[in-house]
mmCIF file of C-alpha atoms in Angstrom:
data_model
loop_
_atom_site.group_PDB
_atom_site.id
_atom_site.type_symbol
_atom_site.label_atom_id
_atom_site.label_comp_id
_atom_site.label_asym_id
_atom_site.label_seq_id
_atom_site.Cartn_x
_atom_site.Cartn_y
_atom_site.Cartn_z
ATOM 1 C CA MET A 505 33.505 113.277 141.311
ATOM 2 C CA MET A 506 30.825 115.313 143.068
ATOM 3 C CA TRP A 507 31.625 117.217 146.250
ATOM 4 C CA THR A 508 29.079 116.892 149.022
ATOM 5 C CA ILE A 509 28.875 120.110 151.006
ATOM 6 C CA ALA A 510 27.096 120.015 154.357
ATOM 7 C CA VAL A 511 25.896 123.349 155.748
ATOM 8 C CA ALA A 512 25.264 123.612 159.482
ATOM 9 C CA SER A 513 21.932 125.382 159.003
ATOM 10 C CA ALA A 514 18.473 124.872 157.558
ATOM 11 C CA ASN A 515 18.256 128.603 156.698
ATOM 12 C CA PRO A 516 17.761 129.006 152.918
ATOM 13 C CA ALA A 517 19.715 132.303 152.836
ATOM 14 C CA LYS A 518 22.786 130.558 154.265
ATOM 15 C CA ILE A 519 22.440 127.442 152.105
ATOM 16 C CA ASN A 520 22.002 129.537 148.945
ATOM 17 C CA ALA A 521 25.035 131.662 149.822
ATOM 18 C CA VAL A 522 27.155 128.511 150.173
ATOM 19 C CA ARG A 523 25.801 127.044 146.924
ATOM 20 C CA GLN A 524 26.459 130.266 144.995
ATOM 21 C CA CYS A 525 29.935 130.776 146.445
ATOM 22 C CA PHE A 526 31.080 127.235 145.648
ATOM 23 C CA SER A 527 29.492 127.319 142.166
ATOM 24 C CA ASP A 528 31.235 130.606 141.367
ATOM 25 C CA THR A 529 34.572 129.596 142.883
ATOM 26 C CA PHE A 530 34.708 126.066 141.457
ATOM 27 C CA PRO A 531 32.656 126.331 138.219
ATOM 28 C CA ASP A 532 33.873 122.990 136.834
ATOM 29 C CA GLN A 533 33.189 121.077 140.048
ATOM 30 C CA ALA A 534 29.884 119.236 140.523
ATOM 31 C CA ILE A 535 28.509 120.001 143.963
ATOM 32 C CA GLN A 536 25.635 118.926 146.170
ATOM 33 C CA VAL A 537 24.840 121.406 148.946
ATOM 34 C CA THR A 538 22.544 120.322 151.769
ATOM 35 C CA GLY A 539 21.603 122.152 154.940
ATOM 36 C CA TYR A 540 21.116 120.510 158.323
ATOM 37 C CA ALA A 541 19.687 121.988 161.493
ATOM 38 C CA VAL A 542 22.287 121.523 164.220
ATOM 39 C CA PRO A 543 22.629 123.212 167.619
ATOM 40 C CA SER A 544 24.961 126.160 168.136
ATOM 41 C CA GLY A 545 25.371 125.558 171.870
ATOM 42 C CA VAL A 546 25.251 129.324 172.434
ATOM 43 C CA ALA A 547 22.408 131.808 172.886
ATOM 44 C CA ALA A 548 19.931 132.070 170.002
ATOM 45 C CA GLN A 549 21.222 135.646 169.638
ATOM 46 C CA PRO A 550 24.985 135.640 170.258
ATOM 47 C CA MET A 551 25.938 138.977 171.808
ATOM 48 C CA CYS A 552 29.685 139.200 171.073
ATOM 49 C CA SER A 553 32.238 138.053 168.521
ATOM 50 C CA ASN A 554 33.664 135.293 170.737
ATOM 51 C CA GLU A 555 30.221 133.811 171.458
ATOM 52 C CA THR A 556 29.364 133.981 167.753
ATOM 53 C CA LEU A 557 32.599 132.224 166.780
ATOM 54 C CA GLN A 558 31.984 129.558 169.427
ATOM 55 C CA GLY A 559 28.516 128.973 167.953
ATOM 56 C CA ALA A 560 30.027 128.485 164.484
ATOM 57 C CA LYS A 561 32.596 126.034 165.870
ATOM 58 C CA ASN A 562 29.942 124.128 167.816
ATOM 59 C CA ARG A 563 27.716 123.859 164.750
ATOM 60 C CA ILE A 564 30.488 122.497 162.537
ATOM 61 C CA GLU A 565 31.430 119.902 165.182
ATOM 62 C CA ALA A 566 27.790 118.835 165.608
ATOM 63 C CA LEU A 567 27.437 118.594 161.826
ATOM 64 C CA LYS A 568 30.533 116.406 161.497
ATOM 65 C CA GLN A 569 29.064 114.017 164.093
ATOM 66 C CA GLN A 570 25.789 113.823 162.159
ATOM 67 C CA GLN A 571 26.806 113.835 158.464
ATOM 68 C CA GLN A 572 29.524 112.601 156.147
ATOM 69 C CA ALA A 573 30.613 115.232 153.619
ATOM 70 C CA ASP A 574 33.596 116.426 151.617
ATOM 71 C CA VAL A 575 33.184 119.972 152.904
ATOM 72 C CA TYR A 576 31.541 121.290 156.077
ATOM 73 C CA VAL A 577 30.362 124.892 156.343
ATOM 74 C CA SER A 578 29.108 126.826 159.336
ATOM 75 C CA ILE A 579 27.744 130.380 159.317
ATOM 76 C CA GLU A 580 26.907 131.975 162.657
ATOM 77 C CA ALA A 581 25.482 135.481 162.848
ATOM 78 C CA GLY A 582 25.762 137.571 165.965
ATOM 79 C CA LEU A 583 26.366 140.965 167.463
ATOM 80 C CA ASP A 584 29.519 142.878 168.230
ATOM 81 C CA GLY A 585 28.541 146.001 170.131
ATOM 82 C CA ALA A 586 26.151 148.004 167.935
ATOM 83 C CA PHE A 587 26.975 145.906 164.860
ATOM 84 C CA THR A 588 25.820 142.599 163.404
ATOM 85 C CA PHE A 589 28.049 140.276 161.374
ATOM 86 C CA ALA A 590 28.670 136.548 160.880
ATOM 87 C CA TRP A 591 31.543 134.106 161.265
ATOM 88 C CA MET A 592 32.164 131.629 158.422
ATOM 89 C CA LEU A 593 33.965 128.329 159.005
ATOM 90 C CA ILE A 594 34.771 125.912 156.206
ATOM 91 C CA GLU A 595 36.410 122.541 156.820
ATOM 92 C CA HIS A 596 37.795 120.342 154.047
ATOM 93 C CA HIS A 597 39.863 117.219 154.810
ATOM 94 C CA GLY A 598 40.638 118.471 158.319
ATOM 95 C CA GLN A 599 41.829 121.867 157.092
ATOM 96 C CA GLN A 600 39.813 124.826 158.342
ATOM 97 C CA GLY A 601 39.326 128.268 156.864
ATOM 98 C CA MET A 602 37.530 131.095 158.594
ATOM 99 C CA ALA A 603 36.455 134.652 157.932
ATOM 100 C CA ARG A 604 34.217 137.284 159.392
ATOM 101 C CA SER A 605 31.634 139.035 157.237
ATOM 102 C CA ALA A 606 31.248 142.756 156.849
ATOM 103 C CA SER A 607 29.621 144.404 159.860
ATOM 104 C CA LEU A 608 26.611 146.659 159.721
ATOM 105 C CA MET A 609 25.306 149.179 162.192
ATOM 106 C CA LEU A 610 21.980 148.451 163.805
ATOM 107 C CA PRO A 611 19.457 151.151 164.659
ATOM 108 C CA PRO A 612 19.229 152.034 168.367
ATOM 109 C CA ALA A 613 15.600 150.813 168.429
ATOM 110 C CA ALA A 614 16.755 147.384 167.221
ATOM 111 C CA LEU A 615 19.528 147.215 169.819
ATOM 112 C CA ASP A 616 17.051 148.096 172.577
ATOM 113 C CA LEU A 617 14.760 145.214 171.582
ATOM 114 C CA ILE A 618 17.672 142.779 171.298
ATOM 115 C CA LYS A 619 18.780 143.731 174.819
ATOM 116 C CA GLN A 620 15.278 142.732 175.939
ATOM 117 C CA GLY A 621 15.967 139.208 174.676
ATOM 118 C CA LEU A 622 14.639 139.196 171.103
ATOM 119 C CA GLU A 623 16.587 137.815 168.134
ATOM 120 C CA LEU A 624 17.683 140.232 165.406
ATOM 121 C CA GLY A 625 15.465 138.675 162.718
ATOM 122 C CA ASP A 626 12.380 138.998 164.901
ATOM 123 C CA VAL A 627 13.324 142.569 165.805
ATOM 124 C CA MET A 628 13.714 143.540 162.155
ATOM 125 C CA ASP A 629 10.366 141.919 161.305
ATOM 126 C CA GLN A 630 8.757 143.926 164.105
ATOM 127 C CA LEU A 631 10.368 147.244 163.133
ATOM 128 C CA PHE A 632 9.978 146.924 159.358
ATOM 129 C CA GLY A 633 6.715 144.967 159.164
ATOM 130 C CA THR A 634 8.347 142.016 157.388
ATOM 131 C CA ASP A 635 7.844 138.285 157.915
ATOM 132 C CA ASN A 636 10.825 135.954 158.495
ATOM 133 C CA ILE A 637 13.352 138.387 156.999
ATOM 134 C CA LYS A 638 16.226 136.316 158.399
ATOM 135 C CA GLN A 639 15.552 133.675 155.749
ATOM 136 C CA ALA A 640 15.488 136.308 152.996
ATOM 137 C CA GLY A 641 17.515 139.511 152.656
ATOM 138 C CA GLY A 642 18.024 139.919 156.400
ATOM 139 C CA ALA A 643 18.729 143.127 158.269
ATOM 140 C CA ILE A 644 21.365 143.837 155.618
ATOM 141 C CA GLY A 645 18.735 143.954 152.868
ATOM 142 C CA LEU A 646 16.380 146.111 154.889
ATOM 143 C CA LEU A 647 19.007 148.613 156.000
ATOM 144 C CA THR A 648 20.703 148.933 152.572
ATOM 145 C CA HIS A 649 17.363 149.216 150.733
ATOM 146 C CA ASN A 650 18.129 145.836 149.120
ATOM 147 C CA ARG A 651 21.424 146.970 147.602
ATOM 148 C CA LEU A 652 23.028 144.134 149.562
ATOM 149 C CA SER A 653 21.487 140.955 150.903
ATOM 150 C CA ARG A 654 22.422 138.611 153.683
ATOM 151 C CA SER A 655 23.323 136.035 151.037
ATOM 152 C CA SER A 656 25.534 138.413 149.005
ATOM 153 C CA VAL A 657 27.508 139.534 152.064
ATOM 154 C CA TYR A 658 27.850 135.921 153.212
ATOM 155 C CA GLN A 659 29.139 134.870 149.769
ATOM 156 C CA GLN A 660 31.992 137.363 150.009
ATOM 157 C CA ALA A 661 32.984 136.167 153.496
ATOM 158 C CA LEU A 662 32.669 132.526 152.424
ATOM 159 C CA LEU A 663 35.127 133.153 149.600
ATOM 160 C CA LEU A 664 37.559 134.591 152.152
ATOM 161 C CA ALA A 665 37.097 131.494 154.318
ATOM 162 C CA LEU A 666 37.960 129.377 151.263
ATOM 163 C CA ILE A 667 41.467 130.872 151.050
ATOM 164 C CA PRO A 668 43.174 127.830 152.654
ATOM 165 C CA MET A 669 41.309 125.499 150.265
ATOM 166 C CA LEU A 670 42.289 127.666 147.284
ATOM 167 C CA ASN A 671 45.915 127.883 148.432
ATOM 168 C CA PRO A 672 46.702 124.596 150.195
ATOM 169 C CA GLN A 673 50.440 125.061 149.638
ATOM 170 C CA TRP A 674 50.380 127.984 152.071
ATOM 171 C CA PHE A 675 48.167 126.476 154.757
#
């Protein structure tokens, strides 16, 4: 039986991270991963961990109202002081797992532009001369010289959010 996995985003980097994580974690399971644009209900650029987590929760609830799926996944990126990171939420049969990705320092010039109201992806495009980096390697790729990507860091955090699904006897 195929699992349908609904991702609360139309961003290819997020959808690909979910697809890769589930394929690697459940190699014998057929999966269909589809992304859907749903509102976060928070600022386009969440400015603290709590706001970022609320955005992830809001997205997963909006997605559940809109789509039927076996698994629901929400990834919400935001800021926490001078760092950027993302919250991962995964819901399967009413059971929810969550994890926070690795954090990375942002350059002072980026933080200054964000404080002026710009989103991180747009700021990074402006500073690095890229186009729509948030749907590719993200700030992570730019700042690590492509040693890490947004998708690779998200995959690790997604696996951590899968812990309750991997160990249902403990959750």
